[in-house]
């Protein structure tokens, strides 16, 4: 069976079709271009991090004189501070990161002043470059959310959703669906990234819309570092880049973030402003999905709004049911009430 290989340029979002998988020539060509794409991701990430570190930030004596054609550190300065040769660092920045030792990677973390999420991203890229192609091949099908996971969701008294690395909403409890009426009402698979960049309702829903978009892109960038050969993720990135110049511009900044815990503020269409704490919980045995719960401070306006969320959701469901039943059903209800 022949399958077309699609690669996404990580900086511009441009889509490149490399041929087909199923014949030796197409397979080898596809793997070669996949390696080139991963190396390009390494290069762009290291260059973007190097550009933001000034000599003063790195403790170098440079005071502003002379001709500097780069906004941040030069390659030779990074190499000197990391304790490696200029030639070796140049090879790493060109994508040859797979053979770098733990100590060299940690030296780069220190010189480039990477935070914890960026450090994890650098190590992910090093593993992706160094791994043989056969170990990077993904299984044919992603595990589904089990009945046991859904039962846990349904037993919770707070909103909870399950999200995969592509930001698809693959499961939720009733309160979770009620918390996110926009994404769950979109055509096709509910997805946070498509909602943020392709749905006009997102601008009103997120109190910090700019922050929400940056957060979304940073999560996708981190996911791409963990699994650069995820075809569905590449397709999503290509779709967003093709349909949103805003996404393309943010994608090119190479910022990364991991979804763990924090605060979010929503302007919910049914219950008003919600200031919530989110906590991301890994699900045992499946690194591709995680569960996120949302809570509010006790005795706060947001806690009161969460109490109303369930009632609002039930009202919406009842109205939708009546709309789907049509006018005949409403006439029957009115007739029953009259005879009663």
Tab-separated table of C-alpha atoms in Angstrom:
chain	number	residue	atom	x	y	z
A	1	UNK	CA	0.000	0.000	0.000
A	2	UNK	CA	1.390	3.403	-0.996
A	3	UNK	CA	1.198	6.331	1.407
A	4	UNK	CA	2.184	9.906	0.641
A	5	UNK	CA	4.757	11.397	3.007
A	6	UNK	CA	4.045	14.942	4.183
A	7	UNK	CA	6.718	17.034	5.906
A	8	UNK	CA	6.132	20.411	7.523
A	9	UNK	CA	8.863	23.049	7.599
A	10	UNK	CA	8.916	23.887	11.316
A	11	UNK	CA	9.816	27.541	10.790
A	12	UNK	CA	7.380	28.529	8.027
A	13	UNK	CA	4.730	25.829	8.133
A	14	UNK	CA	5.210	25.106	4.420
A	15	UNK	CA	4.063	21.660	3.342
A	16	UNK	CA	6.417	19.482	1.315
A	17	UNK	CA	5.331	16.244	-0.353
A	18	UNK	CA	8.287	13.853	-0.550
A	19	UNK	CA	6.862	10.948	-2.525
A	20	UNK	CA	5.340	7.686	-1.330
A	21	UNK	CA	6.110	5.013	1.204
A	22	UNK	CA	5.707	1.499	-0.139
A	23	UNK	CA	8.542	1.294	-2.659
A	24	UNK	CA	12.249	1.252	-1.734
A	25	UNK	CA	13.089	4.509	-3.497
A	26	UNK	CA	10.199	6.427	-1.939
A	27	UNK	CA	10.872	4.982	1.520
A	28	UNK	CA	14.553	5.915	1.495
A	29	UNK	CA	13.817	9.378	0.156
A	30	UNK	CA	11.174	9.914	2.811
A	31	UNK	CA	13.479	8.844	5.650
A	32	UNK	CA	16.274	11.079	4.346
A	33	UNK	CA	13.986	14.101	4.288
A	34	UNK	CA	12.623	13.225	7.719
A	35	UNK	CA	16.167	13.341	9.102
A	36	UNK	CA	16.729	16.679	7.376
A	37	UNK	CA	13.554	18.017	8.961
A	38	UNK	CA	14.631	16.968	12.463
A	39	UNK	CA	18.067	18.531	11.947
A	40	UNK	CA	16.420	21.737	10.790
A	41	UNK	CA	14.368	21.768	13.981
A	42	UNK	CA	17.563	21.421	16.047
A	43	UNK	CA	19.257	24.222	14.123
A	44	UNK	CA	16.342	26.632	14.409
A	45	UNK	CA	15.870	25.958	18.121
A	46	UNK	CA	19.535	26.442	19.040
A	47	UNK	CA	19.859	29.554	16.884
A	48	UNK	CA	16.725	31.102	18.393
A	49	UNK	CA	17.937	30.441	21.941
A	50	UNK	CA	21.439	31.743	21.132
A	51	UNK	CA	20.000	34.930	19.658
A	52	UNK	CA	18.257	35.929	22.882
A	53	UNK	CA	21.333	35.637	25.171
A	54	UNK	CA	23.380	38.848	25.104
A	55	UNK	CA	27.083	38.922	25.988
A	56	UNK	CA	26.202	40.806	29.164
A	57	UNK	CA	23.743	38.086	30.163
A	58	UNK	CA	26.455	35.483	29.618
A	59	UNK	CA	28.993	37.419	31.722
A	60	UNK	CA	31.270	38.331	28.792
A	61	UNK	CA	33.228	41.603	28.910
A	62	UNK	CA	31.734	42.931	25.647
A	63	UNK	CA	30.343	46.418	26.342
A	64	UNK	CA	28.674	47.348	23.079
A	65	UNK	CA	31.582	48.262	20.810
A	66	UNK	CA	32.671	46.563	17.628
A	67	UNK	CA	30.708	45.023	14.811
A	68	UNK	CA	28.254	42.350	15.958
A	69	UNK	CA	26.095	40.962	13.178
A	70	UNK	CA	24.071	38.675	15.453
A	71	UNK	CA	21.570	39.801	18.120
A	72	UNK	CA	22.910	37.458	20.766
A	73	UNK	CA	25.936	35.264	21.293
A	74	UNK	CA	28.188	34.219	18.449
A	75	UNK	CA	28.814	30.524	17.837
A	76	UNK	CA	32.392	30.819	19.023
A	77	UNK	CA	31.206	32.428	22.262
A	78	UNK	CA	28.748	29.601	22.925
A	79	UNK	CA	31.479	27.063	22.186
A	80	UNK	CA	33.933	28.782	24.536
A	81	UNK	CA	31.429	29.019	27.388
A	82	UNK	CA	30.298	25.395	26.883
A	83	UNK	CA	33.878	24.103	26.798
A	84	UNK	CA	33.740	22.622	23.285
A	85	UNK	CA	35.437	23.505	20.012
A	86	UNK	CA	33.823	25.924	17.581
A	87	UNK	CA	33.736	23.167	14.955
A	88	UNK	CA	31.928	20.793	17.323
A	89	UNK	CA	29.304	23.348	18.339
A	90	UNK	CA	28.791	24.320	14.693
A	91	UNK	CA	28.077	20.671	13.857
A	92	UNK	CA	25.594	20.481	16.746
A	93	UNK	CA	23.813	23.623	15.614
A	94	UNK	CA	23.558	22.163	12.119
A	95	UNK	CA	21.668	19.209	13.567
A	96	UNK	CA	24.372	16.721	14.590
A	97	UNK	CA	23.076	16.612	18.151
A	98	UNK	CA	22.572	12.877	18.502
A	99	UNK	CA	26.099	12.059	19.639
A	100	UNK	CA	26.327	14.815	22.234
A	101	UNK	CA	26.986	13.602	25.771
A	102	UNK	CA	24.834	14.452	28.774
A	103	UNK	CA	27.510	16.825	30.064
A	104	UNK	CA	27.692	18.708	26.752
A	105	UNK	CA	23.909	19.052	26.581
A	106	UNK	CA	23.828	20.354	30.149
A	107	UNK	CA	26.593	22.831	29.293
A	108	UNK	CA	24.394	24.149	26.472
A	109	UNK	CA	21.468	24.391	28.894
A	110	UNK	CA	23.619	26.586	31.154
A	111	UNK	CA	25.107	28.769	28.400
A	112	UNK	CA	21.820	29.319	26.575
A	113	UNK	CA	20.004	29.838	29.896
A	114	UNK	CA	17.254	27.348	29.072
A	115	UNK	CA	14.364	26.861	31.459
A	116	UNK	CA	13.132	23.411	32.507
A	117	UNK	CA	10.780	23.034	29.535
A	118	UNK	CA	13.444	24.131	27.054
A	119	UNK	CA	15.965	21.789	28.650
A	120	UNK	CA	13.556	18.862	28.216
A	121	UNK	CA	12.974	19.930	24.602
A	122	UNK	CA	16.722	19.960	23.888
A	123	UNK	CA	17.094	16.429	25.244
A	124	UNK	CA	14.049	15.295	23.233
A	125	UNK	CA	15.635	16.653	20.054
A	126	UNK	CA	18.929	14.920	20.841
A	127	UNK	CA	17.106	11.585	21.256
A	128	UNK	CA	15.171	12.117	18.014
A	129	UNK	CA	18.335	12.848	16.033
A	130	UNK	CA	20.225	9.919	17.527
A	131	UNK	CA	17.536	7.243	17.351
A	132	UNK	CA	17.622	4.834	14.373
A	133	UNK	CA	14.686	5.242	11.997
A	134	UNK	CA	13.133	1.902	12.946
A	135	UNK	CA	12.880	2.940	16.624
A	136	UNK	CA	11.152	6.189	15.699
A	137	UNK	CA	8.357	4.523	13.776
A	138	UNK	CA	5.025	5.059	15.499
A	139	UNK	CA	2.506	2.284	16.108
A	140	UNK	CA	-0.290	2.140	13.596
A	141	UNK	CA	-2.990	3.162	16.036
A	142	UNK	CA	-3.067	5.350	19.102
A	143	UNK	CA	-4.592	3.751	22.221
A	144	UNK	CA	-8.183	4.736	22.925
A	145	UNK	CA	-9.425	6.099	26.248
A	146	UNK	CA	-10.529	3.079	28.259
A	147	UNK	CA	-13.863	2.622	30.016
A	148	UNK	CA	-12.010	2.772	33.322
A	149	UNK	CA	-10.623	6.222	32.516
A	150	UNK	CA	-14.075	7.428	31.511
A	151	UNK	CA	-15.509	6.116	34.789
A	152	UNK	CA	-12.879	8.089	36.702
A	153	UNK	CA	-13.805	11.197	34.740
A	154	UNK	CA	-17.514	10.729	35.416
A	155	UNK	CA	-16.915	10.219	39.142
A	156	UNK	CA	-15.245	13.623	39.512
A	157	UNK	CA	-17.144	16.607	40.892
A	158	UNK	CA	-14.960	19.109	38.996
A	159	UNK	CA	-14.507	19.701	35.251
A	160	UNK	CA	-12.045	17.235	33.733
A	161	UNK	CA	-10.889	16.550	30.176
A	162	UNK	CA	-8.437	14.160	28.534
A	163	UNK	CA	-6.122	15.622	25.879
A	164	UNK	CA	-3.521	14.020	23.627
A	165	UNK	CA	-0.245	15.576	22.477
A	166	UNK	CA	-1.974	17.138	19.449
A	167	UNK	CA	-4.382	18.918	21.817
A	168	UNK	CA	-7.340	16.798	20.695
A	169	UNK	CA	-9.999	16.553	23.402
A	170	UNK	CA	-10.460	12.786	23.363
A	171	UNK	CA	-12.662	12.437	26.471
A	172	UNK	CA	-14.341	14.529	29.181
A	173	UNK	CA	-16.942	14.428	31.920
A	174	UNK	CA	-20.144	16.471	31.635
A	175	UNK	CA	-18.635	19.422	33.513
A	176	UNK	CA	-15.557	19.313	31.273
A	177	UNK	CA	-17.732	19.542	28.178
A	178	UNK	CA	-19.712	22.343	29.775
A	179	UNK	CA	-16.512	24.262	30.583
A	180	UNK	CA	-15.441	24.197	26.921
A	181	UNK	CA	-18.622	24.684	24.856
A	182	UNK	CA	-16.667	26.196	21.962
A	183	UNK	CA	-14.193	23.382	21.208
A	184	UNK	CA	-16.780	20.652	21.786
A	185	UNK	CA	-19.246	22.273	19.369
A	186	UNK	CA	-16.744	22.512	16.495
A	187	UNK	CA	-17.187	20.245	13.488
A	188	UNK	CA	-15.055	17.122	13.633
A	189	UNK	CA	-12.591	16.310	16.411
A	190	UNK	CA	-12.604	18.833	19.276
A	191	UNK	CA	-9.147	20.420	19.351
A	192	UNK	CA	-7.797	23.291	21.456
A	193	UNK	CA	-5.364	24.503	18.778
A	194	UNK	CA	-7.971	24.718	16.019
A	195	UNK	CA	-10.311	26.514	18.411
A	196	UNK	CA	-7.673	29.074	19.429
A	197	UNK	CA	-6.601	29.982	15.892
A	198	UNK	CA	-9.536	29.132	13.629
A	199	UNK	CA	-12.670	29.877	15.710
A	200	UNK	CA	-13.736	33.490	16.256
A	201	UNK	CA	-15.334	32.624	19.619
A	202	UNK	CA	-11.909	32.001	21.169
A	203	UNK	CA	-11.091	35.722	21.423
A	204	UNK	CA	-14.037	36.252	23.785
A	205	UNK	CA	-13.613	32.985	25.678
A	206	UNK	CA	-10.000	33.433	26.809
A	207	UNK	CA	-9.408	36.373	29.133
A	208	UNK	CA	-5.748	36.427	28.003
A	209	UNK	CA	-6.216	35.552	24.347
A	210	UNK	CA	-2.630	36.375	23.334
A	211	UNK	CA	-1.299	34.258	26.176
A	212	UNK	CA	-3.618	31.395	25.247
A	213	UNK	CA	-2.357	31.375	21.663
A	214	UNK	CA	1.283	31.487	22.765
A	215	UNK	CA	0.590	28.679	25.230
A	216	UNK	CA	-1.037	26.575	22.514
A	217	UNK	CA	1.847	26.961	20.071
A	218	UNK	CA	4.403	26.228	22.806
A	219	UNK	CA	2.637	22.975	23.692
A	220	UNK	CA	2.593	21.852	20.053
A	221	UNK	CA	6.262	22.779	19.647
A	222	UNK	CA	7.180	20.672	22.696
A	223	UNK	CA	5.123	17.764	21.328
A	224	UNK	CA	6.922	18.022	17.981
A	225	UNK	CA	10.250	17.778	19.796
A	226	UNK	CA	9.167	14.602	21.591
A	227	UNK	CA	7.937	12.949	18.391
A	228	UNK	CA	8.996	14.800	15.207
A	229	UNK	CA	7.654	11.974	13.024
A	230	UNK	CA	4.069	12.132	14.293
A	231	UNK	CA	2.289	12.450	10.945
A	232	UNK	CA	-1.004	13.599	12.437
A	233	UNK	CA	0.780	16.299	14.426
A	234	UNK	CA	2.643	17.472	11.314
A	235	UNK	CA	-0.639	17.573	9.405
A	236	UNK	CA	-2.217	19.681	12.151
A	237	UNK	CA	0.729	22.093	12.182
A	238	UNK	CA	0.577	22.364	8.388
A	239	UNK	CA	-3.162	23.038	8.482
A	240	UNK	CA	-2.827	25.762	11.104
A	241	UNK	CA	0.119	27.372	9.322
A	242	UNK	CA	-1.760	27.389	6.016
A	243	UNK	CA	-4.924	28.874	7.502
A	244	UNK	CA	-3.473	31.276	10.087
A	245	UNK	CA	-0.580	33.702	9.557
A	246	UNK	CA	-0.792	34.399	13.286
A	247	UNK	CA	0.025	30.757	14.025
A	248	UNK	CA	2.937	30.741	11.551
A	249	UNK	CA	4.501	33.821	13.147
A	250	UNK	CA	4.272	32.354	16.649
A	251	UNK	CA	5.490	28.938	15.477
A	252	UNK	CA	8.653	30.488	14.099
A	253	UNK	CA	9.692	31.725	17.550
A	254	UNK	CA	10.479	28.161	18.714
A	255	UNK	CA	9.110	28.643	22.227
A	256	UNK	CA	8.237	25.464	24.129
A	257	UNK	CA	6.120	24.674	27.167
A	258	UNK	CA	4.974	21.569	29.036
A	259	UNK	CA	1.402	21.252	30.285
A	260	UNK	CA	1.603	20.696	34.049
A	261	UNK	CA	-0.272	23.158	36.242
A	262	UNK	CA	-1.210	26.820	36.411
A	263	UNK	CA	-4.093	29.277	36.279
A	264	UNK	CA	-6.498	30.139	33.494
A	265	UNK	CA	-9.297	32.692	33.271
A	266	UNK	CA	-12.260	32.126	30.988
A	267	UNK	CA	-15.213	34.292	30.005
A	268	UNK	CA	-17.788	31.520	29.876
A	269	UNK	CA	-20.933	32.296	27.795
A	270	UNK	CA	-23.240	30.724	30.392
A	271	UNK	CA	-21.820	31.408	33.870
A	272	UNK	CA	-19.506	34.394	33.433
A	273	UNK	CA	-15.880	34.760	34.475
A	274	UNK	CA	-14.090	31.658	35.777
A	275	UNK	CA	-10.654	31.904	37.410
A	276	UNK	CA	-9.503	28.295	37.677
A	277	UNK	CA	-6.445	26.299	38.673
A	278	UNK	CA	-5.650	23.487	36.233
A	279	UNK	CA	-3.643	20.374	37.070
A	280	UNK	CA	-2.395	17.980	34.409
A	281	UNK	CA	-2.200	14.314	35.431
A	282	UNK	CA	-0.314	11.693	33.417
A	283	UNK	CA	-2.251	8.504	32.728
A	284	UNK	CA	-0.304	5.310	33.539
A	285	UNK	CA	0.782	3.279	30.556
A	286	UNK	CA	0.011	5.868	27.876
A	287	UNK	CA	2.368	8.846	27.429
A	288	UNK	CA	0.294	10.248	24.563
A	289	UNK	CA	-2.655	11.404	26.690
A	290	UNK	CA	-3.174	13.157	30.012
A	291	UNK	CA	-6.074	14.218	32.209
A	292	UNK	CA	-6.580	17.854	33.218
A	293	UNK	CA	-8.789	18.918	36.121
A	294	UNK	CA	-10.041	22.429	36.937
A	295	UNK	CA	-10.762	23.778	40.418
A	296	UNK	CA	-11.641	27.150	41.945
A	297	UNK	CA	-10.671	28.726	45.265
A	298	UNK	CA	-13.249	27.877	47.970
A	299	UNK	CA	-15.956	30.492	48.594
A	300	UNK	CA	-14.868	32.501	45.562
A	301	UNK	CA	-17.087	33.876	42.759
A	302	UNK	CA	-15.523	31.282	40.470
A	303	UNK	CA	-16.498	28.490	42.867
A	304	UNK	CA	-20.079	29.764	42.749
A	305	UNK	CA	-19.911	29.885	38.957
A	306	UNK	CA	-18.683	26.287	38.841
A	307	UNK	CA	-21.712	25.294	40.917
A	308	UNK	CA	-23.903	26.839	38.224
A	309	UNK	CA	-22.001	25.174	35.377
A	310	UNK	CA	-23.756	21.831	35.780
A	311	UNK	CA	-27.223	23.416	35.786
A	312	UNK	CA	-26.330	25.496	32.730
A	313	UNK	CA	-25.133	22.367	30.907
A	314	UNK	CA	-28.362	20.513	31.688
A	315	UNK	CA	-30.403	23.459	30.401
A	316	UNK	CA	-28.401	23.490	27.168
A	317	UNK	CA	-28.920	19.761	26.714
A	318	UNK	CA	-32.664	20.078	27.267
A	319	UNK	CA	-32.929	22.909	24.758
A	320	UNK	CA	-30.893	20.937	22.230
A	321	UNK	CA	-33.107	17.901	22.763
A	322	UNK	CA	-36.264	19.916	22.156
A	323	UNK	CA	-34.734	21.465	19.037
A	324	UNK	CA	-33.815	18.051	17.650
A	325	UNK	CA	-37.257	16.647	18.465
A	326	UNK	CA	-38.931	19.327	16.319
A	327	UNK	CA	-42.216	21.216	16.619
A	328	UNK	CA	-44.403	18.078	16.858
A	329	UNK	CA	-42.774	17.120	20.148
A	330	UNK	CA	-43.285	20.611	21.595
A	331	UNK	CA	-46.988	20.527	20.590
A	332	UNK	CA	-47.375	17.151	22.329
A	333	UNK	CA	-45.769	18.563	25.513
A	334	UNK	CA	-48.092	21.551	25.452
A	335	UNK	CA	-51.116	19.301	24.860
A	336	UNK	CA	-50.161	17.045	27.766
A	337	UNK	CA	-49.760	20.055	30.048
A	338	UNK	CA	-53.195	21.389	28.972
A	339	UNK	CA	-55.015	18.099	29.628
A	340	UNK	CA	-53.223	17.724	32.951
